[in-house]
Amino acid sequence: MKSTFTFIIILFSLFQSQAQTKVYKGNSTSYSDCIFTINDDKIYTGNSTSYSDCLLTFNDGKIYKGNSTSYSDCIMTTNGIMADAVMAILAGPY
């Protein structure tokens, strides 16, 4: 799980834009092989952008569990894109 979380943070740091970005298994681009969808400031499971499928929300330098921006759901606080990558490495399985 930590490696997945690390991957998501690094990926979000690289693709921080308003466009929808999809992450697929291996070399596939098949609908059924979509692992994550990044849309606005949220990361969803698979091809979904449903409220209930939201894994993480990014808001004001903070990363929250699910679709929340509540203080109690804050996982970590960052200080810019470089800090996101550093925090991901520290939280990873290394």
PDB file of C-alpha atoms in Angstrom:
ATOM      1  CA  MET A   1       0.000   0.000   0.000  1.00  0.00           C
ATOM      2  CA  LYS A   2       2.837   2.403   0.790  1.00  0.00           C
ATOM      3  CA  SER A   3       4.357   1.918  -2.659  1.00  0.00           C
ATOM      4  CA  THR A   4       0.968   2.633  -4.255  1.00  0.00           C
ATOM      5  CA  PHE A   5       0.582   5.760  -2.141  1.00  0.00           C
ATOM      6  CA  THR A   6       4.104   6.879  -3.077  1.00  0.00           C
ATOM      7  CA  PHE A   7       3.365   6.314  -6.747  1.00  0.00           C
ATOM      8  CA  ILE A   8       0.144   8.320  -6.538  1.00  0.00           C
ATOM      9  CA  ILE A   9       1.858  11.282  -4.875  1.00  0.00           C
ATOM     10  CA  ILE A  10       4.688  11.385  -7.406  1.00  0.00           C
ATOM     11  CA  LEU A  11       2.244  10.961 -10.266  1.00  0.00           C
ATOM     12  CA  PHE A  12       0.072  13.796  -9.008  1.00  0.00           C
ATOM     13  CA  SER A  13       3.127  16.019  -8.673  1.00  0.00           C
ATOM     14  CA  LEU A  14       3.975  15.436 -12.328  1.00  0.00           C
ATOM     15  CA  PHE A  15       0.453  15.855 -13.735  1.00  0.00           C
ATOM     16  CA  GLN A  16      -0.914  18.695 -11.636  1.00  0.00           C
ATOM     17  CA  SER A  17      -3.332  20.193 -14.149  1.00  0.00           C
ATOM     18  CA  GLN A  18      -7.019  20.502 -14.895  1.00  0.00           C
ATOM     19  CA  ALA A  19      -7.009  17.704 -17.495  1.00  0.00           C
ATOM     20  CA  GLN A  20      -8.146  14.191 -16.672  1.00  0.00           C
ATOM     21  CA  THR A  21      -5.208  11.763 -16.502  1.00  0.00           C
ATOM     22  CA  LYS A  22      -5.512   7.975 -16.441  1.00  0.00           C
ATOM     23  CA  VAL A  23      -2.957   5.450 -15.178  1.00  0.00           C
ATOM     24  CA  TYR A  24      -3.023   2.001 -16.786  1.00  0.00           C
ATOM     25  CA  LYS A  25      -1.453  -1.384 -16.030  1.00  0.00           C
ATOM     26  CA  GLY A  26       1.715  -2.061 -18.014  1.00  0.00           C
ATOM     27  CA  ASN A  27       1.551  -0.942 -21.638  1.00  0.00           C
ATOM     28  CA  SER A  28      -2.231  -1.170 -21.840  1.00  0.00           C
ATOM     29  CA  THR A  29      -4.690   1.630 -22.564  1.00  0.00           C
ATOM     30  CA  SER A  30      -7.740  -0.619 -22.235  1.00  0.00           C
ATOM     31  CA  TYR A  31     -10.706   0.654 -20.217  1.00  0.00           C
ATOM     32  CA  SER A  32     -10.565  -2.441 -17.993  1.00  0.00           C
ATOM     33  CA  ASP A  33      -6.847  -1.926 -17.223  1.00  0.00           C
ATOM     34  CA  CYS A  34      -7.221   1.598 -15.818  1.00  0.00           C
ATOM     35  CA  ILE A  35      -5.829   1.686 -12.270  1.00  0.00           C
ATOM     36  CA  PHE A  36      -6.364   5.362 -11.338  1.00  0.00           C
ATOM     37  CA  THR A  37      -8.039   8.462 -12.738  1.00  0.00           C
ATOM     38  CA  ILE A  38      -6.723  11.892 -11.751  1.00  0.00           C
ATOM     39  CA  ASN A  39      -9.286  14.643 -12.238  1.00  0.00           C
ATOM     40  CA  ASP A  40      -8.840  18.193 -10.940  1.00  0.00           C
ATOM     41  CA  ASP A  41      -7.459  17.760  -7.399  1.00  0.00           C
ATOM     42  CA  LYS A  42      -8.720  14.216  -6.793  1.00  0.00           C
ATOM     43  CA  ILE A  43      -7.509  10.676  -7.465  1.00  0.00           C
ATOM     44  CA  TYR A  44     -10.122   7.974  -8.121  1.00  0.00           C
ATOM     45  CA  THR A  45      -9.982   4.182  -8.459  1.00  0.00           C
ATOM     46  CA  GLY A  46     -10.191   2.789 -11.997  1.00  0.00           C
ATOM     47  CA  ASN A  47     -12.068   4.822 -14.597  1.00  0.00           C
ATOM     48  CA  SER A  48     -14.444   6.289 -12.060  1.00  0.00           C
ATOM     49  CA  THR A  49     -14.860   9.925 -11.063  1.00  0.00           C
ATOM     50  CA  SER A  50     -17.624   9.089  -8.611  1.00  0.00           C
ATOM     51  CA  TYR A  51     -17.686  10.680  -5.156  1.00  0.00           C
ATOM     52  CA  SER A  52     -17.574   7.251  -3.495  1.00  0.00           C
ATOM     53  CA  ASP A  53     -14.511   6.098  -5.497  1.00  0.00           C
ATOM     54  CA  CYS A  54     -12.293   9.037  -4.517  1.00  0.00           C
ATOM     55  CA  LEU A  55      -9.028   7.855  -2.904  1.00  0.00           C
ATOM     56  CA  LEU A  56      -7.252  11.159  -2.219  1.00  0.00           C
ATOM     57  CA  THR A  57      -8.010  14.883  -2.389  1.00  0.00           C
ATOM     58  CA  PHE A  58      -5.337  17.584  -2.712  1.00  0.00           C
ATOM     59  CA  ASN A  59      -6.170  21.052  -1.407  1.00  0.00           C
ATOM     60  CA  ASP A  60      -3.953  23.970  -0.308  1.00  0.00           C
ATOM     61  CA  GLY A  61      -0.820  21.851   0.068  1.00  0.00           C
ATOM     62  CA  LYS A  62      -2.612  19.177   2.081  1.00  0.00           C
ATOM     63  CA  ILE A  63      -3.469  15.598   1.117  1.00  0.00           C
ATOM     64  CA  TYR A  64      -6.737  14.177   2.465  1.00  0.00           C
ATOM     65  CA  LYS A  65      -8.259  10.695   2.587  1.00  0.00           C
ATOM     66  CA  GLY A  66     -11.153  10.185   0.207  1.00  0.00           C
ATOM     67  CA  ASN A  67     -13.293  13.093  -0.923  1.00  0.00           C
ATOM     68  CA  SER A  68     -12.811  14.996   2.311  1.00  0.00           C
ATOM     69  CA  THR A  69     -11.049  18.249   3.139  1.00  0.00           C
ATOM     70  CA  SER A  70     -11.691  17.845   6.855  1.00  0.00           C
ATOM     71  CA  TYR A  71      -8.896  18.443   9.351  1.00  0.00           C
ATOM     72  CA  SER A  72      -9.335  14.921  10.753  1.00  0.00           C
ATOM     73  CA  ASP A  73      -8.838  13.332   7.284  1.00  0.00           C
ATOM     74  CA  CYS A  74      -5.566  15.127   6.501  1.00  0.00           C
ATOM     75  CA  ILE A  75      -2.811  12.583   5.704  1.00  0.00           C
ATOM     76  CA  MET A  76       0.058  15.025   5.156  1.00  0.00           C
ATOM     77  CA  THR A  77       0.900  18.661   4.540  1.00  0.00           C
ATOM     78  CA  THR A  78       3.328  19.656   1.797  1.00  0.00           C
ATOM     79  CA  ASN A  79       5.115  22.799   0.724  1.00  0.00           C
ATOM     80  CA  GLY A  80       5.024  22.700  -3.069  1.00  0.00           C
ATOM     81  CA  ILE A  81       5.716  20.119  -5.763  1.00  0.00           C
ATOM     82  CA  MET A  82       9.251  19.316  -4.606  1.00  0.00           C
ATOM     83  CA  ALA A  83       7.980  18.701  -1.083  1.00  0.00           C
ATOM     84  CA  ASP A  84       5.365  16.286  -2.494  1.00  0.00           C
ATOM     85  CA  ALA A  85       8.095  14.167  -4.063  1.00  0.00           C
ATOM     86  CA  VAL A  86      10.242  14.245  -0.920  1.00  0.00           C
ATOM     87  CA  MET A  87       7.308  13.293   1.325  1.00  0.00           C
ATOM     88  CA  ALA A  88       6.384  10.470  -1.058  1.00  0.00           C
ATOM     89  CA  ILE A  89       9.890   9.071  -0.860  1.00  0.00           C
ATOM     90  CA  LEU A  90       9.924   9.314   2.937  1.00  0.00           C
ATOM     91  CA  ALA A  91       6.527   7.611   3.180  1.00  0.00           C
ATOM     92  CA  GLY A  92       7.523   4.894   0.716  1.00  0.00           C
ATOM     93  CA  PRO A  93       8.811   1.390   1.335  1.00  0.00           C
ATOM     94  CA  TYR A  94      12.504   2.363   1.150  1.00  0.00           C
TER      95      TYR A  94
END
